[in-house]
Amino acid sequence: MSNKIEYKIILVGNTNVGKTSLFRKILGEEFLQKNISTIGVDQKTFYTNLKIDNKEGKKENREFEIKLYDTAGEEKFRALTKSFFNGANGIFLIYDVTERNSFEQVSEWLNNLKDDLGDPKEAKYVIILIGNKIDLVKDNIKEQAVESYEASDKCEESGFYWGGELSAKTFNEEQLKEKINEYILQIYKKVGANKHGQQKSKNISNNKKKGRKFC
Ligand code: GDP
Ligand code: MG
């Protein structure tokens, strides 16, 4: 069986944390120093091949088709309708390691996501917490405002996957690709190979909106 596995992944987080920069870099576009304002939602598709453990416990090479969505910041969250989040398999929740406030807001994001997708501890999607702009700390340009252990503690407590710290500016394509592949494998571990929107949740009552309209 070699048909591809399709996932819908959405980038969320406060304004200015680097969502659009990551979105561009993941898609192989250059880093821009200036702000690129995101209006509503931007969506692009990319492909990656990963070795996964199949049902028989054997290693298998599979192609993943990722529909990646960039969104505008928190002030617009409620402008994003519930149906927009429906069928999401992964959420890249981004904060800026030099901006405490962007990390404090993570709980707010979780509450919103719970409303739309269910509790990530139970529902079949993965929230990946990612600290961006680590280059500013490494280059002594700014103080680190959020320690990585705080972020990983937060993940443990909230049922997130800790995606670690990275930089949309200084990570090269290979480094970023390695990270993204790690995140996609985490999603695979929880969601499996079903197409988005078709996955069965163990806790349907907690996950009322799992639609089937995406098949
Ligand atoms: P968004 O509002 O979350 O989409 O954030 P943007 O991607 O528009 O980035 C906001 C600003 O932060 C821009 O000026 C980017 O150039 C800058 N930026 C984004 N990622 C990084 C990073 O990893 N390191 C540094 N130093 N700046 C970054
Ligand atoms: Mg943006």
mmCIF file of C-alpha atoms and ligand atoms in Angstrom:
data_model
loop_
_atom_site.group_PDB
_atom_site.id
_atom_site.type_symbol
_atom_site.label_atom_id
_atom_site.label_comp_id
_atom_site.label_asym_id
_atom_site.label_seq_id
_atom_site.Cartn_x
_atom_site.Cartn_y
_atom_site.Cartn_z
ATOM 1 C CA MET A 1 0.000 0.000 0.000
ATOM 2 C CA SER A 2 1.656 3.199 -1.051
ATOM 3 C CA ASN A 3 -1.099 5.768 -1.098
ATOM 4 C CA LYS A 4 -0.175 8.975 0.634
ATOM 5 C CA ILE A 5 -1.197 10.085 4.070
ATOM 6 C CA GLU A 6 -2.882 13.488 4.168
ATOM 7 C CA TYR A 7 -2.717 15.815 7.133
ATOM 8 C CA LYS A 8 -4.049 19.265 7.808
ATOM 9 C CA ILE A 9 -1.697 21.306 9.968
ATOM 10 C CA ILE A 10 -2.420 24.826 11.241
ATOM 11 C CA LEU A 11 0.087 27.371 12.527
ATOM 12 C CA VAL A 12 -1.272 29.442 15.408
ATOM 13 C CA GLY A 13 0.137 31.809 18.022
ATOM 14 C CA ASN A 14 0.299 35.486 18.827
ATOM 15 C CA THR A 15 1.043 38.134 16.241
ATOM 16 C CA ASN A 16 4.766 38.564 15.544
ATOM 17 C CA VAL A 17 5.962 35.202 16.887
ATOM 18 C CA GLY A 18 7.085 34.174 13.397
ATOM 19 C CA LYS A 19 4.249 32.041 12.027
ATOM 20 C CA THR A 20 4.438 33.467 8.525
ATOM 21 C CA SER A 21 8.249 33.257 8.567
ATOM 22 C CA LEU A 22 8.073 29.573 9.521
ATOM 23 C CA PHE A 23 5.323 28.936 6.995
ATOM 24 C CA ARG A 24 7.503 30.420 4.247
ATOM 25 C CA LYS A 25 10.668 28.641 5.338
ATOM 26 C CA ILE A 26 8.927 25.259 5.590
ATOM 27 C CA LEU A 27 7.819 25.790 2.014
ATOM 28 C CA GLY A 28 11.355 26.618 0.942
ATOM 29 C CA GLU A 29 10.922 30.371 0.619
ATOM 30 C CA GLU A 30 13.463 32.901 1.841
ATOM 31 C CA PHE A 31 13.385 34.573 5.249
ATOM 32 C CA LEU A 32 12.227 38.201 5.219
ATOM 33 C CA GLN A 33 13.289 40.678 7.877
ATOM 34 C CA LYS A 34 10.193 42.790 7.476
ATOM 35 C CA ASN A 35 6.747 41.881 8.673
ATOM 36 C CA ILE A 36 4.543 40.215 6.152
ATOM 37 C CA SER A 37 1.011 40.827 7.223
ATOM 38 C CA THR A 38 -1.179 37.802 7.079
ATOM 39 C CA ILE A 39 -4.723 38.456 6.120
ATOM 40 C CA GLY A 40 -7.040 35.710 7.264
ATOM 41 C CA VAL A 41 -5.610 32.387 6.190
ATOM 42 C CA ASP A 42 -2.939 31.267 3.744
ATOM 43 C CA GLN A 43 -2.747 27.628 2.665
ATOM 44 C CA LYS A 44 -0.082 25.714 0.801
ATOM 45 C CA THR A 45 0.699 22.032 0.316
ATOM 46 C CA PHE A 46 3.999 20.235 0.690
ATOM 47 C CA TYR A 47 5.099 16.614 0.563
ATOM 48 C CA THR A 48 7.531 14.590 2.620
ATOM 49 C CA ASN A 49 8.556 10.929 2.752
ATOM 50 C CA LEU A 50 8.928 9.264 6.119
ATOM 51 C CA LYS A 51 9.721 5.814 7.450
ATOM 52 C CA ILE A 52 6.903 4.666 9.653
ATOM 53 C CA ASP A 53 6.011 1.528 11.567
ATOM 54 C CA ASN A 54 3.030 -0.039 9.883
ATOM 55 C CA LYS A 55 0.362 -2.226 11.482
ATOM 56 C CA GLU A 56 2.497 -5.337 11.081
ATOM 57 C CA GLY A 57 5.282 -3.603 12.988
ATOM 58 C CA LYS A 58 7.409 -3.317 9.861
ATOM 59 C CA LYS A 59 9.199 -0.194 8.634
ATOM 60 C CA GLU A 60 7.523 1.267 5.625
ATOM 61 C CA ASN A 61 8.246 4.326 3.504
ATOM 62 C CA ARG A 62 5.196 6.527 3.076
ATOM 63 C CA GLU A 63 4.506 9.816 1.420
ATOM 64 C CA PHE A 64 2.781 12.503 3.431
ATOM 65 C CA GLU A 65 0.819 15.297 1.842
ATOM 66 C CA ILE A 66 0.628 18.210 4.248
ATOM 67 C CA LYS A 67 -1.858 20.980 3.850
ATOM 68 C CA LEU A 68 -0.285 23.762 5.878
ATOM 69 C CA TYR A 69 -2.296 26.765 7.022
ATOM 70 C CA ASP A 70 -0.906 30.090 8.198
ATOM 71 C CA THR A 71 -3.256 32.242 10.236
ATOM 72 C CA ALA A 72 -3.386 35.811 11.452
ATOM 73 C CA GLY A 73 -2.772 36.556 15.146
ATOM 74 C CA GLU A 74 -4.831 36.290 18.271
ATOM 75 C CA GLU A 75 -7.021 39.294 17.708
ATOM 76 C CA LYS A 76 -8.453 37.510 14.728
ATOM 77 C CA PHE A 77 -8.841 34.090 16.322
ATOM 78 C CA ARG A 78 -12.570 34.290 16.676
ATOM 79 C CA ALA A 79 -12.792 35.364 13.071
ATOM 80 C CA LEU A 80 -11.570 31.869 12.272
ATOM 81 C CA THR A 81 -14.663 29.753 12.379
ATOM 82 C CA LYS A 82 -14.897 26.386 14.019
ATOM 83 C CA SER A 83 -15.229 24.746 10.643
ATOM 84 C CA PHE A 84 -11.783 26.077 9.800
ATOM 85 C CA PHE A 85 -10.227 23.979 12.569
ATOM 86 C CA ASN A 86 -12.415 20.997 11.819
ATOM 87 C CA GLY A 87 -10.357 18.072 10.570
ATOM 88 C CA ALA A 88 -7.024 19.508 11.742
ATOM 89 C CA ASN A 89 -4.550 16.737 12.604
ATOM 90 C CA GLY A 90 -1.801 18.945 13.926
ATOM 91 C CA ILE A 91 -1.464 22.406 15.406
ATOM 92 C CA PHE A 92 1.908 24.122 15.472
ATOM 93 C CA LEU A 93 1.464 26.458 18.448
ATOM 94 C CA ILE A 94 4.244 29.029 18.212
ATOM 95 C CA TYR A 95 5.595 31.402 20.853
ATOM 96 C CA ASP A 96 8.590 33.755 20.772
ATOM 97 C CA VAL A 97 11.295 32.673 23.261
ATOM 98 C CA THR A 98 12.099 36.353 23.903
ATOM 99 C CA GLU A 99 8.511 37.486 24.510
ATOM 100 C CA ARG A 100 7.058 36.222 27.756
ATOM 101 C CA ASN A 101 3.593 37.317 26.803
ATOM 102 C CA SER A 102 3.484 35.091 23.740
ATOM 103 C CA PHE A 103 4.116 32.107 26.053
ATOM 104 C CA GLU A 104 1.582 33.237 28.665
ATOM 105 C CA GLN A 105 -1.004 33.273 25.888
ATOM 106 C CA VAL A 106 -0.463 29.580 25.185
ATOM 107 C CA SER A 107 -3.156 28.676 27.755
ATOM 108 C CA GLU A 108 -5.545 30.991 25.988
ATOM 109 C CA TRP A 109 -4.808 29.239 22.716
ATOM 110 C CA LEU A 110 -5.342 25.878 24.348
ATOM 111 C CA ASN A 111 -8.769 26.929 25.626
ATOM 112 C CA ASN A 112 -9.780 28.068 22.169
ATOM 113 C CA LEU A 113 -8.468 24.905 20.551
ATOM 114 C CA LYS A 114 -10.246 22.738 23.125
ATOM 115 C CA ASP A 115 -13.514 24.394 22.182
ATOM 116 C CA ASP A 116 -13.015 23.597 18.543
ATOM 117 C CA LEU A 117 -11.108 20.306 18.498
ATOM 118 C CA GLY A 118 -11.488 18.793 21.973
ATOM 119 C CA ASP A 119 -8.898 18.232 24.691
ATOM 120 C CA PRO A 120 -5.593 17.210 23.088
ATOM 121 C CA LYS A 121 -5.154 14.674 25.896
ATOM 122 C CA GLU A 122 -8.072 12.732 24.462
ATOM 123 C CA ALA A 123 -8.909 13.886 20.972
ATOM 124 C CA LYS A 124 -7.061 12.618 17.924
ATOM 125 C CA TYR A 125 -4.952 15.584 16.985
ATOM 126 C CA VAL A 126 -1.599 16.830 18.233
ATOM 127 C CA ILE A 127 -0.657 20.271 19.490
ATOM 128 C CA ILE A 128 3.052 20.853 19.009
ATOM 129 C CA LEU A 129 4.479 23.699 21.084
ATOM 130 C CA ILE A 130 7.372 25.469 19.378
ATOM 131 C CA GLY A 131 9.594 28.274 20.681
ATOM 132 C CA ASN A 132 10.767 30.466 17.799
ATOM 133 C CA LYS A 133 13.498 33.152 17.472
ATOM 134 C CA ILE A 134 16.145 31.257 19.467
ATOM 135 C CA ASP A 135 18.792 32.967 17.294
ATOM 136 C CA LEU A 136 18.182 36.221 19.201
ATOM 137 C CA VAL A 137 19.208 34.479 22.437
ATOM 138 C CA LYS A 138 22.164 32.641 20.916
ATOM 139 C CA ASP A 139 23.486 35.859 19.407
ATOM 140 C CA ASN A 140 23.004 37.753 22.698
ATOM 141 C CA ILE A 141 20.634 40.190 21.068
ATOM 142 C CA LYS A 142 17.799 39.522 23.485
ATOM 143 C CA GLU A 143 17.311 37.804 26.822
ATOM 144 C CA GLN A 144 15.573 34.442 26.870
ATOM 145 C CA ALA A 145 12.190 35.206 28.430
ATOM 146 C CA VAL A 146 10.919 31.616 28.504
ATOM 147 C CA GLU A 147 13.151 28.737 29.597
ATOM 148 C CA SER A 148 12.808 25.510 27.664
ATOM 149 C CA TYR A 149 11.975 23.528 30.821
ATOM 150 C CA GLU A 150 8.960 25.790 31.382
ATOM 151 C CA ALA A 151 7.769 25.021 27.881
ATOM 152 C CA SER A 152 8.322 21.289 28.246
ATOM 153 C CA ASP A 153 6.540 21.331 31.637
ATOM 154 C CA LYS A 154 3.660 23.115 29.991
ATOM 155 C CA CYS A 155 3.529 20.389 27.357
ATOM 156 C CA GLU A 156 3.449 17.623 29.929
ATOM 157 C CA GLU A 157 0.693 19.339 31.869
ATOM 158 C CA SER A 158 -1.414 20.178 28.804
ATOM 159 C CA GLY A 159 -0.976 17.094 26.632
ATOM 160 C CA PHE A 160 1.146 18.850 23.985
ATOM 161 C CA TYR A 161 4.205 17.535 22.203
ATOM 162 C CA TRP A 162 7.265 19.655 22.989
ATOM 163 C CA GLY A 163 8.677 20.663 19.637
ATOM 164 C CA GLY A 164 11.683 22.490 21.058
ATOM 165 C CA GLU A 165 13.268 25.785 20.155
ATOM 166 C CA LEU A 166 14.122 26.855 16.654
ATOM 167 C CA SER A 167 14.695 29.828 14.431
ATOM 168 C CA ALA A 168 12.871 30.684 11.254
ATOM 169 C CA LYS A 169 15.762 33.022 10.556
ATOM 170 C CA THR A 170 18.907 30.957 11.059
ATOM 171 C CA PHE A 171 17.793 27.341 10.734
ATOM 172 C CA ASN A 172 18.688 26.061 7.308
ATOM 173 C CA GLU A 173 16.264 24.049 5.246
ATOM 174 C CA GLU A 174 17.717 20.735 6.423
ATOM 175 C CA GLN A 175 17.496 21.619 10.114
ATOM 176 C CA LEU A 176 13.952 22.812 9.758
ATOM 177 C CA LYS A 177 12.955 19.811 7.661
ATOM 178 C CA GLU A 178 14.287 17.486 10.347
ATOM 179 C CA LYS A 179 12.100 19.221 12.930
ATOM 180 C CA ILE A 180 9.009 19.221 10.746
ATOM 181 C CA ASN A 181 9.464 15.523 9.964
ATOM 182 C CA GLU A 182 9.758 14.818 13.706
ATOM 183 C CA TYR A 183 6.458 16.666 14.280
ATOM 184 C CA ILE A 184 4.708 14.832 11.442
ATOM 185 C CA LEU A 185 5.830 11.496 12.913
ATOM 186 C CA GLN A 186 4.342 12.515 16.254
ATOM 187 C CA ILE A 187 1.064 13.243 14.527
ATOM 188 C CA TYR A 188 1.250 9.874 12.784
ATOM 189 C CA LYS A 189 1.792 8.112 16.113
ATOM 190 C CA LYS A 190 -1.461 9.496 17.447
ATOM 191 C CA VAL A 191 -3.615 9.942 14.379
ATOM 192 C CA GLY A 192 -2.503 7.074 12.152
ATOM 193 C CA ALA A 193 -2.894 6.865 8.420
ATOM 194 C CA ASN A 194 -6.530 7.820 8.101
ATOM 195 C CA LYS A 195 -7.358 10.807 6.028
ATOM 196 C CA HIS A 196 -8.118 13.916 7.989
ATOM 197 C CA GLY A 197 -11.718 14.145 9.060
ATOM 198 C CA GLN A 198 -12.076 10.383 8.919
ATOM 199 C CA GLN A 199 -10.135 9.454 11.990
ATOM 200 C CA LYS A 200 -12.087 7.814 14.744
ATOM 201 C CA SER A 201 -11.767 9.393 18.132
ATOM 202 C CA LYS A 202 -11.700 7.192 21.198
ATOM 203 C CA ASN A 203 -13.645 9.860 22.950
ATOM 204 C CA ILE A 204 -16.322 10.932 20.569
ATOM 205 C CA SER A 205 -18.388 12.711 23.181
ATOM 206 C CA ASN A 206 -15.462 14.980 23.848
ATOM 207 C CA ASN A 207 -14.920 15.558 20.230
ATOM 208 C CA LYS A 208 -18.297 16.400 18.917
ATOM 209 C CA LYS A 209 -17.260 18.125 15.755
ATOM 210 C CA LYS A 210 -15.259 15.431 13.987
ATOM 211 C CA GLY A 211 -16.854 15.832 10.606
ATOM 212 C CA ARG A 212 -16.745 13.512 7.684
ATOM 213 C CA LYS A 213 -17.064 16.149 5.071
ATOM 214 C CA PHE A 214 -13.374 16.051 4.172
ATOM 215 C CA CYS A 215 -13.373 12.598 2.706
HETATM 216 P P1 GDP B 1 3.644 36.319 12.546
HETATM 217 O O1 GDP B 1 2.891 37.555 12.890
HETATM 218 O O2 GDP B 1 3.545 35.309 13.658
HETATM 219 O O3 GDP B 1 3.260 35.745 11.225
HETATM 220 O O4 GDP B 1 5.197 36.703 12.478
HETATM 221 P P2 GDP B 1 6.117 37.011 11.201
HETATM 222 O O5 GDP B 1 6.546 35.760 10.550
HETATM 223 O O6 GDP B 1 5.464 38.032 10.351
HETATM 224 O O7 GDP B 1 7.421 37.600 11.913
HETATM 225 C C1 GDP B 1 7.357 38.776 12.710
HETATM 226 C C2 GDP B 1 8.744 39.430 12.741
HETATM 227 O O8 GDP B 1 9.665 38.579 13.408
HETATM 228 C C3 GDP B 1 9.323 39.695 11.341
HETATM 229 O O9 GDP B 1 10.027 40.926 11.395
HETATM 230 C C4 GDP B 1 10.279 38.531 11.133
HETATM 231 O O10 GDP B 1 11.347 38.883 10.291
HETATM 232 C C5 GDP B 1 10.757 38.273 12.560
HETATM 233 N N1 GDP B 1 11.111 36.858 12.801
HETATM 234 C C6 GDP B 1 10.364 35.764 12.544
HETATM 235 N N2 GDP B 1 10.986 34.635 12.908
HETATM 236 C C7 GDP B 1 12.186 35.022 13.410
HETATM 237 C C8 GDP B 1 13.315 34.311 13.959
HETATM 238 O O11 GDP B 1 13.359 33.079 14.062
HETATM 239 N N3 GDP B 1 14.369 35.083 14.379
HETATM 240 C C9 GDP B 1 14.381 36.446 14.281
HETATM 241 N N4 GDP B 1 15.457 37.093 14.709
HETATM 242 N N5 GDP B 1 13.331 37.143 13.785
HETATM 243 C C10 GDP B 1 12.265 36.442 13.346
HETATM 244 MG MG MG B 2 1.718 36.260 9.894
#
